Each structure stands twice: as structure tokens, then as C-alpha cells.
Short mmCIF file of C-alpha atoms in Angstrom, two decimals:
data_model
loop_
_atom_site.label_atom_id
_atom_site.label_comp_id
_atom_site.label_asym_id
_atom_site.label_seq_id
_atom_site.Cartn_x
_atom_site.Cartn_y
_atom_site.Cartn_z
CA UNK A 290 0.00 0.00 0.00
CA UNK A 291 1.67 3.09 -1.27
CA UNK A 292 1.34 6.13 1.39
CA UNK A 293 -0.38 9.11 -0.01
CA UNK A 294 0.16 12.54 2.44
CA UNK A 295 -3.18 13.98 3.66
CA UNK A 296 -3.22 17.50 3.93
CA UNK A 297 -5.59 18.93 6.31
CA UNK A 298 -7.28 22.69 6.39
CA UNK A 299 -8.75 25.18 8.92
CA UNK A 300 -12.14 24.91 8.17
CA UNK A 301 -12.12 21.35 6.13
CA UNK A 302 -14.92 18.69 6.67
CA UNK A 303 -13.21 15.22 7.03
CA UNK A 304 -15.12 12.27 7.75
CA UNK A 305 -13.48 11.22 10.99
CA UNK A 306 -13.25 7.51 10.71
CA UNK A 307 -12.62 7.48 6.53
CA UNK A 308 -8.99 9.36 7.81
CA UNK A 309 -8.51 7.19 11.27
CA UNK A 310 -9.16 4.05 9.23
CA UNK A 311 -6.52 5.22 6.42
CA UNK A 312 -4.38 5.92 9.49
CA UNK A 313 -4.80 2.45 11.05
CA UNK A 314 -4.57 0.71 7.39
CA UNK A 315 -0.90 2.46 7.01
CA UNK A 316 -0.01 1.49 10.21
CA UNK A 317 -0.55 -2.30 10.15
CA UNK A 318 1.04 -2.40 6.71
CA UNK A 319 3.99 -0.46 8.04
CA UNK A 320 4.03 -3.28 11.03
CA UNK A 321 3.48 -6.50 8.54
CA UNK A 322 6.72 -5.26 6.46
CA UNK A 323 8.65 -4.93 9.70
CA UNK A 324 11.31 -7.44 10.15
CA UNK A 325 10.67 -9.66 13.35
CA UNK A 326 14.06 -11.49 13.74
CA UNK A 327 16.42 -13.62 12.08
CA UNK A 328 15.28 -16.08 9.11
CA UNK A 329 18.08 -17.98 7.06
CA UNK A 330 21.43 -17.19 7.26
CA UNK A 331 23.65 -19.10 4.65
CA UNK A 332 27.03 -18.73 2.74
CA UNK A 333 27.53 -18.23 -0.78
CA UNK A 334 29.78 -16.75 -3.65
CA UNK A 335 28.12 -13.19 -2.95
CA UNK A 336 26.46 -11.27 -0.21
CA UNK A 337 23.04 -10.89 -0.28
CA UNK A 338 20.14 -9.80 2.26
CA UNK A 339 16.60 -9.83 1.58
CA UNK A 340 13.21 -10.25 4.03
CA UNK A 341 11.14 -13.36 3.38
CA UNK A 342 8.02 -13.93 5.97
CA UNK A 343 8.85 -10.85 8.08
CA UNK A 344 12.15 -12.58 8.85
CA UNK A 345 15.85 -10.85 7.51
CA UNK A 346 17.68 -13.56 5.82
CA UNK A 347 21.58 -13.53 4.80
CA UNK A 348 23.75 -14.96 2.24
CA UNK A 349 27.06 -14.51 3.70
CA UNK A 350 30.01 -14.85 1.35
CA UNK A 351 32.36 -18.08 1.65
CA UNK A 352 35.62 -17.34 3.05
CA UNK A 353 39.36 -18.77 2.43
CA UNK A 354 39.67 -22.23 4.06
CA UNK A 355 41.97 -21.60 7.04
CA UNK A 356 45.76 -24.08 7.59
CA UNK A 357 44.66 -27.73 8.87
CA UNK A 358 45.96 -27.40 12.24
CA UNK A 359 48.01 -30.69 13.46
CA UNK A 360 45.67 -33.25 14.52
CA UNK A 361 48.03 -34.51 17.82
CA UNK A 362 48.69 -37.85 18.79
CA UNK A 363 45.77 -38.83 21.18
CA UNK A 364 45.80 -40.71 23.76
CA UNK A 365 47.12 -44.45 23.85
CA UNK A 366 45.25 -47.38 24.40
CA UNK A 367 47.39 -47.52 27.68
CA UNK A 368 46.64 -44.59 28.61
CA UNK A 369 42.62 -44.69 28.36
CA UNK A 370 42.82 -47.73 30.38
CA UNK A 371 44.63 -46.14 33.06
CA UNK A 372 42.38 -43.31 33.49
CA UNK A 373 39.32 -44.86 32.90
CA UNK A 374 40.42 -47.71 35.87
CA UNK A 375 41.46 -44.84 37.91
CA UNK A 376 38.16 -42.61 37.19
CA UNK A 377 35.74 -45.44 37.87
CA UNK A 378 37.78 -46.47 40.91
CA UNK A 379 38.73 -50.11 39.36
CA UNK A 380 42.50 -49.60 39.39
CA UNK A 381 43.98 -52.11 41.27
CA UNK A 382 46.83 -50.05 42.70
CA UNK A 383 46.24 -46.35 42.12
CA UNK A 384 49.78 -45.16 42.94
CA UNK A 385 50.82 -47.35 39.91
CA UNK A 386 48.48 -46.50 37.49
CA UNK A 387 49.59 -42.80 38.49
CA UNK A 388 53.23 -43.19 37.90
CA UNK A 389 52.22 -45.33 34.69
CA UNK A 390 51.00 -42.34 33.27
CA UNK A 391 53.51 -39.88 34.31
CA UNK A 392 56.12 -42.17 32.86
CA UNK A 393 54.26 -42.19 29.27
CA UNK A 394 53.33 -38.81 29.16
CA UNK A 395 57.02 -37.73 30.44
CA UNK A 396 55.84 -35.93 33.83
CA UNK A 397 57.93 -36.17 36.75
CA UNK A 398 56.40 -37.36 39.73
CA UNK A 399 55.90 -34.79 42.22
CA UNK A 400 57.92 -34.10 45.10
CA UNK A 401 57.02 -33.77 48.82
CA UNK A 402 57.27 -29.74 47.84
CA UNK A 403 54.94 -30.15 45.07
CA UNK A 404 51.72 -32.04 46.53
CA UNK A 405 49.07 -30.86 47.93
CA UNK A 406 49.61 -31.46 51.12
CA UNK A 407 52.74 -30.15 51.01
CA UNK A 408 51.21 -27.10 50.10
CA UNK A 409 48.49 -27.04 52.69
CA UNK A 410 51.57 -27.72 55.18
CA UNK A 411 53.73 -24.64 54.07
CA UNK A 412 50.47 -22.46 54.45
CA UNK A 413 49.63 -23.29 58.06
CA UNK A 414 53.38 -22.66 58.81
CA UNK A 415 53.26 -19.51 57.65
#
């Protein structure tokens, strides 16, 4: 519906609801062509943007395919075993499933000065 300006007079006789309905009629169109949120949003060779049901919906251009990062070694069989037996509480001796898997990963084991409770120790010295 294409808006056409009323002008109004001193003096002019205007049939009330005729101009309130014309007002109301402009105003839900103006609302229906309103976009209410998000609709598609997709990628492809060119931009685009466009309103389909109310909703704004983008075509976003494709960009440059990034480096394929390195995809790291995992964890071993071994190692899944260990911490599954030690996470479910299964491991038969949890000390050595501990140092087993400092030993694969290369971690040394920690030192009296590095626990815990060495920690909590050094604190209630202090």
C-alpha cells in the first residue's frame, strides 16, 4: 500500500473515521513489512540480504579455508585404560596406574614440595 500525504485545512470537513481508518490501514502495513528477527542465514559466492516472511535472511560470502591445524597424537590405548580404571575407581593399585601415566606422558612425579599437602603444610606454617 503506497502512502499518499493527507493535507488537512482550517475549516475542512473530514469524515473522521474514513482518515482514522486510512491511518490504522498504514499502520498495520507499516508493522506486517517490519522485520521480526532472524530467518536464514547461509554462505555463498556473494552477499546478499533480503526479508522473506517478516524474517531478515543472509547470504554470507564463503571465506578462504583456514591451515589444517596438526591433529596430535591422542591418547594411547594404555593410557585410556589407566584413566578410565582410575576414574571409575577399578585400578587395582592407584599409585601405579599414576606413575604409569607420568612415565608415558614424560611428567615427573611430584615431590614432597609439590603435593598438595605439602602445600596445605607450608600455608599453616606460615
Amino acid at each position: 500500500m503506497k502512502y499518499v500525504k493527507q493535507h488537512f485545512v482550517t475549516g475542512m470537513k473530514v469524515s473522521l473515521p474514513d482518515v482514522l481508518n486510512r491511518m490504522e490501514d498504514g499502520i498495520a502495513a507499516a508493522c506486517s513489512a517490519a522485520v521480526e528477527g532472524i530467518g536464514s542465514v547461509t554462505t555463498g559466492d556473494t552477499p546478499a540480504a533480503g526479508i522473506r516472511d517478516g524474517k531478515l535472511c543472509l547470504t554470507l560470502p564463503r571465506g578462504e579455508p583456514g591451515p589444517q591445524g596438526d591433529s596430535g597424537e591422542g591418547l594411547s590405548d594404555n593410557a585410556k585404560a589407566l584413566l578410565l580404571s582410575l576414574l571409575a575407581g577399578t585400578a587395582p593399585n592407584k599409585a601405579a596406574a599414576l606413575a604409569a601415566l607420568r612415565a608415558e606422558w614424560g611428567l615427573a612425579d611430584p615431590d614432597a614440595d609439590t603435593t598438595p599437602e605439602a602445600a596445605d603444610a607450608a600455608e599453616s606454617e606460615a
